[in-house]
Amino acid sequence: MTEFRLGQREIIESALKGHDVLALMPTGGGKSLCFQLPALMGTGLTIVVSPLIALMNDQVASLTRLGIPAGCIHSGMSEQERRSVFHAMAENKYYLLYLSPERIQKPGFAAWLARQKVNLYAIDEAHCVSHWGHDFRTEYAELKLLREIHPDVPIMALTATATPLVKDDIIKQLNLKKPDQHVYGFYRPNLYYQVEFCENEADKESFVLSALSKTPTGRVIIYCGTRKKTEEWAQLLARQGEKVAFYHAGMSSDERTKMESAYQSGKVRVLAATNAFGMGIDHPDVRLVVHTQMPGNIESYYQEVGRAGRDGKHSTCLLTYSKKDKGLQSFFITNSEASAKIKAQRWSALNAMVQYAEGSECRHGDILTY
């Protein structure tokens, strides 16, 4: 690397000063370097909280290839593998340790963490801590324990998507102390946003197959609104000769890890997935991202299409939209256990998404305005 990307230098400088940081950077903007470089310049351990096992394994492997000692602890490891990591930790061998948010809650783990010399906590996909966000996760809510364990260790919260409401809530939930806030542009000119109105499923199939035929190389992600739909789309595309798999939260942890690995390695070119797949996915050559059903909000949509074109090359983001899509998202909101206040916010976000899908203005402009 010969120069920093937009915002990296400023975020790294804040971390090196020992400040709490809230960083909003576009997908593909190089968030990882913002905590990896301070880890090399510090005298203690950098703890990275990451939501995806495949991502943790990938980043640790990349760092190891560069000669940077790093480890991870997650549910996909054997007891012997975890013991090996703890042994390496006892000998102060690592600069970075990657953890899943669930690990922080394990009995005895907080006490172990308190004994470590930590110089930085980095929370990736930090929007998951907010009840107001599009992807709130209960395990992220417990990350407030980090401030209790090490009151004086700086926390860096990173995300690619956060409205002002979510941004304020991240600061509150993680108890960030007057954080340096770094917000950078979300305009990605190499992405082509395409919305096609569909009367029925046959229309959707036609548009998706056409888009695939125009995308002979590179990876493809096809997002579906339900688990059943991921399996149906995988079956349809397999009949078309595609190397395809499906991915959703109803699969076992081992099954999901296997699918993540197959996609990482290139054995699978097309992945039909729910929004359980998306965070932290870092493949430069995703050329097509399809939404066969409209997401519930623009934040989710931006997060998911952000997987495309991370190498800067032209890539397509296709939304096949029908009136039934709003009905599905309305069902999810109505039947959720969220408070009335949060449901009201989700209805508002859904209406904004519908306006985007049904509008005819500049798609880039609509997303940036939101």
CSV table of C-alpha atoms in Angstrom, one decimal:
chain,number,residue,atom,x,y,z
A,1,MET,CA,0.0,0.0,0.0
A,2,THR,CA,1.4,3.4,-1.0
A,3,GLU,CA,-1.2,5.7,0.3
A,4,PHE,CA,-4.2,5.8,2.6
A,5,ARG,CA,-7.8,5.6,1.3
A,6,LEU,CA,-10.3,8.3,2.2
A,7,GLY,CA,-10.6,8.7,6.0
A,8,GLN,CA,-8.1,6.0,7.0
A,9,ARG,CA,-5.4,8.3,8.2
A,10,GLU,CA,-7.8,10.5,10.3
A,11,ILE,CA,-9.4,7.4,11.9
A,12,ILE,CA,-6.0,5.8,12.7
A,13,GLU,CA,-4.7,9.1,14.2
A,14,SER,CA,-7.7,9.2,16.5
A,15,ALA,CA,-7.1,5.7,17.6
A,16,LEU,CA,-3.4,6.3,18.3
A,17,LYS,CA,-4.3,9.3,20.4
A,18,GLY,CA,-6.4,7.0,22.6
A,19,HIS,CA,-9.7,8.5,21.7
A,20,ASP,CA,-13.0,6.6,21.2
A,21,VAL,CA,-13.9,6.5,17.5
A,22,LEU,CA,-17.2,6.2,15.6
A,23,ALA,CA,-16.3,5.7,11.9
A,24,LEU,CA,-18.8,5.5,9.1
A,25,MET,CA,-17.2,4.5,5.8
A,26,PRO,CA,-18.6,3.1,2.6
A,27,THR,CA,-18.5,-0.6,2.1
A,28,GLY,CA,-15.2,-1.4,0.6
A,29,GLY,CA,-13.6,1.7,2.1
A,30,GLY,CA,-10.9,-0.2,4.0
A,31,LYS,CA,-12.2,-0.2,7.5
A,32,SER,CA,-10.0,-3.1,8.6
A,33,LEU,CA,-6.8,-1.1,8.3
A,34,CYS,CA,-8.2,1.4,10.7
A,35,PHE,CA,-7.7,-1.0,13.6
A,36,GLN,CA,-5.0,-3.3,12.2
A,37,LEU,CA,-2.4,-0.6,11.8
A,38,PRO,CA,-2.9,0.8,15.4
A,39,ALA,CA,-2.6,-2.8,16.6
A,40,LEU,CA,0.9,-3.0,15.1
A,41,MET,CA,1.9,0.3,16.7
A,42,GLY,CA,0.6,-0.4,20.2
A,43,THR,CA,2.1,-2.3,23.1
A,44,GLY,CA,-1.0,-4.4,24.0
A,45,LEU,CA,-3.6,-6.5,22.3
A,46,THR,CA,-6.3,-5.3,19.9
A,47,ILE,CA,-9.6,-7.1,20.3
A,48,VAL,CA,-11.8,-7.2,17.2
A,49,VAL,CA,-15.5,-8.1,17.5
A,50,SER,CA,-16.7,-9.5,14.2
A,51,PRO,CA,-20.0,-11.1,13.3
A,52,LEU,CA,-19.0,-13.8,10.8
A,53,ILE,CA,-16.8,-16.9,11.3
A,54,ALA,CA,-15.7,-17.0,7.7
A,55,LEU,CA,-14.7,-13.3,7.9
A,56,MET,CA,-12.6,-13.9,11.1
A,57,ASN,CA,-10.9,-16.9,9.5
A,58,ASP,CA,-10.2,-15.0,6.3
A,59,GLN,CA,-8.7,-11.9,8.1
A,60,VAL,CA,-6.6,-14.0,10.4
A,61,ALA,CA,-5.3,-16.0,7.4
A,62,SER,CA,-4.5,-12.7,5.6
A,63,LEU,CA,-2.7,-11.2,8.5
A,64,THR,CA,-0.7,-14.4,9.1
A,65,ARG,CA,0.4,-14.4,5.4
A,66,LEU,CA,1.7,-10.9,6.0
A,67,GLY,CA,3.7,-12.1,9.0
A,68,ILE,CA,1.4,-10.4,11.5
A,69,PRO,CA,0.5,-12.7,14.5
A,70,ALA,CA,-3.3,-12.9,14.9
A,71,GLY,CA,-5.8,-15.4,16.2
A,72,CYS,CA,-9.5,-15.9,16.6
A,73,ILE,CA,-11.9,-17.7,18.9
A,74,HIS,CA,-15.3,-18.8,17.7
A,75,SER,CA,-17.8,-21.6,17.9
A,76,GLY,CA,-16.6,-23.3,14.7
A,77,MET,CA,-13.3,-24.2,16.3
A,78,SER,CA,-12.5,-27.5,18.2
A,79,GLU,CA,-11.6,-27.4,21.9
A,80,GLN,CA,-8.0,-28.2,21.0
A,81,GLU,CA,-7.9,-25.2,18.5
A,82,ARG,CA,-9.3,-22.8,21.2
A,83,ARG,CA,-6.8,-24.1,23.7
A,84,SER,CA,-4.0,-23.4,21.3
A,85,VAL,CA,-5.2,-19.8,20.9
A,86,PHE,CA,-5.3,-19.3,24.7
A,87,HIS,CA,-1.8,-20.8,25.0
A,88,ALA,CA,-0.5,-18.3,22.4
A,89,MET,CA,-2.3,-15.5,24.3
A,90,ALA,CA,-0.6,-16.5,27.5
A,91,GLU,CA,2.8,-16.1,25.7
A,92,ASN,CA,1.7,-12.7,24.3
A,93,LYS,CA,2.1,-13.9,20.7
A,94,TYR,CA,-0.8,-12.0,19.1
A,95,TYR,CA,-1.3,-8.4,18.0
A,96,LEU,CA,-4.9,-9.0,17.2
A,97,LEU,CA,-7.6,-11.4,18.5
A,98,TYR,CA,-10.9,-11.7,16.7
A,99,LEU,CA,-14.0,-12.7,18.7
A,100,SER,CA,-17.6,-13.2,18.0
A,101,PRO,CA,-20.0,-11.0,20.1
A,102,GLU,CA,-21.4,-14.1,21.7
A,103,ARG,CA,-18.0,-15.0,23.1
A,104,ILE,CA,-18.0,-11.9,25.4
A,105,GLN,CA,-21.0,-13.4,27.2
A,106,LYS,CA,-19.4,-16.9,27.9
A,107,PRO,CA,-19.1,-17.7,31.6
A,108,GLY,CA,-15.6,-16.7,32.8
A,109,PHE,CA,-14.6,-15.0,29.6
A,110,ALA,CA,-15.1,-11.5,30.9
A,111,ALA,CA,-12.8,-12.3,33.9
A,112,TRP,CA,-10.2,-13.7,31.5
A,113,LEU,CA,-10.5,-10.6,29.3
A,114,ALA,CA,-10.0,-8.3,32.3
A,115,ARG,CA,-6.6,-9.9,32.9
A,116,GLN,CA,-5.4,-9.1,29.3
A,117,LYS,CA,-3.5,-6.0,28.4
A,118,VAL,CA,-5.8,-4.5,25.8
A,119,ASN,CA,-5.0,-1.3,23.9
A,120,LEU,CA,-8.0,-1.1,21.6
A,121,TYR,CA,-11.5,-2.7,21.1
A,122,ALA,CA,-12.7,-2.6,17.5
A,123,ILE,CA,-16.4,-3.3,16.9
A,124,ASP,CA,-17.1,-4.1,13.3
A,125,GLU,CA,-20.7,-3.8,12.0
A,126,ALA,CA,-21.4,-1.6,15.0
A,127,HIS,CA,-24.9,-0.7,13.8
A,128,CYS,CA,-26.0,-4.1,15.1
A,129,VAL,CA,-25.8,-2.7,18.7
A,130,SER,CA,-28.7,-0.2,18.0
A,131,HIS,CA,-32.4,-1.0,18.5
A,132,TRP,CA,-33.0,1.6,15.8
A,133,GLY,CA,-30.8,0.0,13.3
A,134,HIS,CA,-31.9,-2.3,10.4
A,135,ASP,CA,-30.0,-5.3,11.9
A,136,PHE,CA,-30.2,-5.2,15.7
A,137,ARG,CA,-28.7,-8.3,17.3
A,138,THR,CA,-29.2,-9.1,21.0
A,139,GLU,CA,-25.6,-10.4,21.3
A,140,TYR,CA,-24.2,-7.0,20.3
A,141,ALA,CA,-26.2,-5.4,23.1
A,142,GLU,CA,-23.9,-7.1,25.6
A,143,LEU,CA,-20.8,-5.4,24.2
A,144,LYS,CA,-21.4,-2.6,26.7
A,145,LEU,CA,-19.6,-4.9,29.1
A,146,LEU,CA,-16.3,-4.0,27.3
A,147,ARG,CA,-16.4,-0.5,28.9
A,148,GLU,CA,-17.0,-2.0,32.3
A,149,ILE,CA,-14.1,-4.5,31.9
A,150,HIS,CA,-11.6,-1.9,30.7
A,151,PRO,CA,-13.0,1.6,31.4
A,152,ASP,CA,-9.9,3.4,29.9
A,153,VAL,CA,-9.4,1.3,26.8
A,154,PRO,CA,-10.5,3.2,23.7
A,155,ILE,CA,-13.3,1.7,21.6
A,156,MET,CA,-13.5,2.0,17.8
A,157,ALA,CA,-17.0,1.4,16.4
A,158,LEU,CA,-17.1,0.9,12.6
A,159,THR,CA,-20.0,0.6,10.2
A,160,ALA,CA,-21.0,1.3,6.6
A,161,THR,CA,-24.6,2.2,7.4
A,162,ALA,CA,-26.0,4.4,10.1
A,163,THR,CA,-28.6,7.1,10.1
A,164,PRO,CA,-28.2,10.0,12.6
A,165,LEU,CA,-30.6,8.2,15.0
A,166,VAL,CA,-28.6,5.0,14.8
A,167,LYS,CA,-25.3,6.8,15.1
A,168,ASP,CA,-26.4,8.5,18.4
A,169,ASP,CA,-27.6,5.1,19.7
A,170,ILE,CA,-24.3,3.4,18.9
A,171,ILE,CA,-22.6,6.0,21.1
A,172,LYS,CA,-25.1,5.5,23.9
A,173,GLN,CA,-25.1,1.7,23.8
A,174,LEU,CA,-21.3,1.3,23.7
A,175,ASN,CA,-20.8,4.2,26.2
A,176,LEU,CA,-18.4,5.9,23.9
A,177,LYS,CA,-16.7,8.9,25.6
A,178,LYS,CA,-16.9,12.0,23.4
A,179,PRO,CA,-15.9,9.9,20.4
A,180,ASP,CA,-14.1,11.4,17.4
A,181,GLN,CA,-16.7,11.0,14.6
A,182,HIS,CA,-15.5,10.3,11.1
A,183,VAL,CA,-18.2,10.2,8.4
A,184,TYR,CA,-17.1,9.7,4.8
A,185,GLY,CA,-18.9,9.6,1.4
A,186,PHE,CA,-21.1,6.8,0.3
A,187,TYR,CA,-21.2,7.5,-3.4
A,188,ARG,CA,-19.9,4.6,-5.4
A,189,PRO,CA,-19.9,5.5,-9.1
A,190,ASN,CA,-18.9,2.0,-10.3
A,191,LEU,CA,-22.3,0.5,-9.1
A,192,TYR,CA,-25.2,0.5,-11.5
A,193,TYR,CA,-28.5,0.5,-9.6
A,194,GLN,CA,-31.4,-1.1,-11.5
A,195,VAL,CA,-35.0,-1.5,-10.4
A,196,GLU,CA,-37.4,-3.6,-12.5
A,197,PHE,CA,-41.1,-3.7,-11.7
A,198,CYS,CA,-42.6,-7.2,-11.8
A,199,GLU,CA,-46.2,-8.4,-12.0
A,200,ASN,CA,-45.4,-11.9,-10.9
A,201,GLU,CA,-42.7,-14.4,-10.1
A,202,ALA,CA,-42.2,-15.3,-13.8
A,203,ASP,CA,-41.2,-11.7,-14.4
A,204,LYS,CA,-38.7,-11.8,-11.6
A,205,GLU,CA,-37.2,-15.0,-13.0
A,206,SER,CA,-36.9,-13.5,-16.4
A,207,PHE,CA,-35.0,-10.4,-15.2
A,208,VAL,CA,-32.7,-12.4,-12.9
A,209,LEU,CA,-31.8,-14.9,-15.6
A,210,SER,CA,-31.2,-12.0,-18.1
A,211,ALA,CA,-28.9,-10.3,-15.6
A,212,LEU,CA,-27.0,-13.5,-15.0
A,213,SER,CA,-26.5,-14.1,-18.7
A,214,LYS,CA,-24.9,-10.6,-18.9
A,215,THR,CA,-22.6,-11.4,-16.0
A,216,PRO,CA,-20.6,-14.4,-17.2
A,217,THR,CA,-17.7,-13.8,-14.8
A,218,GLY,CA,-17.3,-12.8,-11.2
A,219,ARG,CA,-19.4,-13.8,-8.2
A,220,VAL,CA,-23.1,-13.3,-7.7
A,221,ILE,CA,-25.3,-12.8,-4.6
A,222,ILE,CA,-29.0,-13.2,-4.9
A,223,TYR,CA,-30.9,-12.0,-1.8
A,224,CYS,CA,-34.3,-13.4,-1.0
A,225,GLY,CA,-36.9,-12.4,1.6
A,226,THR,CA,-37.5,-15.8,3.1
A,227,ARG,CA,-35.5,-19.0,3.7
A,228,LYS,CA,-37.8,-21.0,1.4
A,229,LYS,CA,-37.1,-18.6,-1.4
A,230,THR,CA,-33.3,-19.1,-1.1
A,231,GLU,CA,-33.7,-22.8,-1.7
A,232,GLU,CA,-36.2,-22.3,-4.6
A,233,TRP,CA,-33.8,-19.9,-6.3
A,234,ALA,CA,-30.9,-22.2,-5.8
A,235,GLN,CA,-32.8,-25.1,-7.4
A,236,LEU,CA,-33.9,-23.0,-10.3
A,237,LEU,CA,-30.4,-21.7,-11.0
A,238,ALA,CA,-28.8,-25.2,-10.6
A,239,ARG,CA,-31.1,-26.3,-13.4
A,240,GLN,CA,-29.7,-23.5,-15.5
A,241,GLY,CA,-26.2,-24.9,-14.9
A,242,GLU,CA,-25.0,-22.4,-12.3
A,243,LYS,CA,-22.6,-23.4,-9.5
A,244,VAL,CA,-25.1,-22.3,-6.8
A,245,ALA,CA,-25.8,-22.8,-3.2
A,246,PHE,CA,-28.2,-21.3,-0.6
A,247,TYR,CA,-27.6,-19.8,2.8
A,248,HIS,CA,-30.0,-18.8,5.6
A,249,ALA,CA,-30.2,-18.8,9.4
A,250,GLY,CA,-32.3,-22.0,9.5
A,251,MET,CA,-29.2,-24.0,8.6
A,252,SER,CA,-26.8,-25.4,11.2
A,253,SER,CA,-23.7,-23.4,12.1
A,254,ASP,CA,-21.6,-26.1,10.4
A,255,GLU,CA,-23.7,-25.9,7.2
A,256,ARG,CA,-23.5,-22.2,7.0
A,257,THR,CA,-19.7,-22.2,7.6
A,258,LYS,CA,-19.4,-24.8,4.8
A,259,MET,CA,-21.4,-22.6,2.4
A,260,GLU,CA,-19.3,-19.5,3.4
A,261,SER,CA,-16.1,-21.4,2.7
A,262,ALA,CA,-17.4,-22.7,-0.7
A,263,TYR,CA,-18.2,-19.2,-1.7
A,264,GLN,CA,-14.9,-17.8,-0.4
A,265,SER,CA,-13.0,-20.4,-2.4
A,266,GLY,CA,-14.9,-20.0,-5.6
A,267,LYS,CA,-16.4,-23.5,-5.7
A,268,VAL,CA,-19.7,-21.7,-5.7
A,269,ARG,CA,-20.2,-18.7,-8.0
A,270,VAL,CA,-23.8,-17.8,-7.1
A,271,LEU,CA,-25.2,-17.7,-3.6
A,272,ALA,CA,-28.9,-17.4,-2.9
A,273,ALA,CA,-29.2,-16.0,0.6
A,274,THR,CA,-31.3,-14.2,3.2
A,275,ASN,CA,-29.9,-11.2,5.0
A,276,ALA,CA,-28.1,-13.7,7.3
A,277,PHE,CA,-25.4,-13.5,4.7
A,278,GLY,CA,-23.8,-10.1,4.1
A,279,MET,CA,-21.9,-8.5,6.9
A,280,GLY,CA,-18.2,-8.4,6.4
A,281,ILE,CA,-18.3,-10.3,3.1
A,282,ASP,CA,-15.2,-9.0,1.3
A,283,HIS,CA,-14.8,-10.3,-2.2
A,284,PRO,CA,-13.5,-7.8,-4.7
A,285,ASP,CA,-15.1,-9.6,-7.7
A,286,VAL,CA,-18.8,-9.6,-6.9
A,287,ARG,CA,-20.2,-8.4,-10.2
A,288,LEU,CA,-24.0,-8.8,-9.5
A,289,VAL,CA,-26.1,-8.4,-6.4
A,290,VAL,CA,-29.8,-9.2,-6.9
A,291,HIS,CA,-32.7,-8.6,-4.6
A,292,THR,CA,-35.5,-10.8,-5.6
A,293,GLN,CA,-37.7,-9.2,-3.0
A,294,MET,CA,-37.5,-5.7,-1.6
A,295,PRO,CA,-35.7,-5.3,1.7
A,296,GLY,CA,-37.5,-3.5,4.6
A,297,ASN,CA,-35.3,-0.4,4.5
A,298,ILE,CA,-32.7,1.5,2.5
A,299,GLU,CA,-30.0,0.8,5.2
A,300,SER,CA,-30.3,-2.9,4.6
A,301,TYR,CA,-30.3,-2.4,0.9
A,302,TYR,CA,-27.2,-0.3,0.9
A,303,GLN,CA,-25.4,-2.7,3.2
A,304,GLU,CA,-26.2,-5.7,0.9
A,305,VAL,CA,-25.6,-4.1,-2.5
A,306,GLY,CA,-22.3,-2.8,-1.0
A,307,ARG,CA,-20.9,-6.3,-1.5
A,308,ALA,CA,-20.7,-5.5,-5.2
A,309,GLY,CA,-17.7,-4.0,-7.1
A,310,ARG,CA,-15.3,-3.7,-4.2
A,311,ASP,CA,-12.4,-3.7,-6.7
A,312,GLY,CA,-13.8,-0.5,-8.3
A,313,LYS,CA,-15.0,-2.3,-11.5
A,314,HIS,CA,-18.4,-1.9,-13.0
A,315,SER,CA,-21.0,-4.0,-11.1
A,316,THR,CA,-24.8,-4.2,-11.2
A,317,CYS,CA,-27.3,-4.0,-8.3
A,318,LEU,CA,-30.7,-5.3,-9.5
A,319,LEU,CA,-33.9,-5.1,-7.5
A,320,THR,CA,-36.9,-7.0,-8.9
A,321,TYR,CA,-39.9,-5.3,-7.2
A,322,SER,CA,-43.5,-6.2,-7.0
A,323,LYS,CA,-46.4,-4.9,-4.9
A,324,LYS,CA,-46.3,-8.1,-2.9
A,325,ASP,CA,-42.9,-7.2,-1.5
A,326,LYS,CA,-44.3,-4.5,0.7
A,327,GLY,CA,-46.8,-7.0,2.1
A,328,LEU,CA,-44.0,-9.4,3.1
A,329,GLN,CA,-42.1,-6.6,4.9
A,330,SER,CA,-45.3,-5.4,6.5
A,331,PHE,CA,-45.9,-8.9,7.9
A,332,PHE,CA,-42.4,-8.9,9.4
A,333,ILE,CA,-43.0,-5.6,11.2
A,334,THR,CA,-46.6,-6.4,12.4
A,335,ASN,CA,-45.5,-9.7,13.8
A,336,SER,CA,-42.3,-8.6,15.4
A,337,GLU,CA,-42.0,-8.2,19.2
A,338,ALA,CA,-40.5,-4.7,18.9
A,339,SER,CA,-42.0,-1.8,20.9
A,340,ALA,CA,-44.6,0.5,19.3
A,341,LYS,CA,-41.9,3.2,19.0
A,342,ILE,CA,-39.5,1.0,17.1
A,343,LYS,CA,-42.3,-0.4,14.9
A,344,ALA,CA,-43.2,3.1,14.0
A,345,GLN,CA,-39.6,3.8,13.0
A,346,ARG,CA,-39.6,0.6,10.9
A,347,TRP,CA,-42.8,1.6,9.1
A,348,SER,CA,-41.2,4.9,8.2
A,349,ALA,CA,-38.1,3.1,6.9
A,350,LEU,CA,-40.3,0.7,4.8
A,351,ASN,CA,-42.2,3.6,3.3
A,352,ALA,CA,-38.8,5.2,2.3
A,353,MET,CA,-37.8,1.9,0.7
A,354,VAL,CA,-41.0,1.7,-1.3
A,355,GLN,CA,-40.5,5.3,-2.5
A,356,TYR,CA,-37.1,4.3,-3.7
A,357,ALA,CA,-38.4,1.2,-5.5
A,358,GLU,CA,-41.3,3.0,-7.2
A,359,GLY,CA,-39.4,6.2,-7.9
A,360,SER,CA,-37.8,7.2,-11.2
A,361,GLU,CA,-35.2,9.7,-9.9
A,362,CYS,CA,-31.4,9.1,-9.7
A,363,ARG,CA,-31.0,5.9,-7.6
A,364,HIS,CA,-27.6,7.1,-6.3
A,365,GLY,CA,-29.2,10.3,-5.2
A,366,ASP,CA,-32.1,8.6,-3.4
A,367,ILE,CA,-29.7,6.5,-1.4
A,368,LEU,CA,-27.4,9.4,-0.5
A,369,THR,CA,-30.3,11.6,0.5
A,370,TYR,CA,-31.6,8.9,2.9
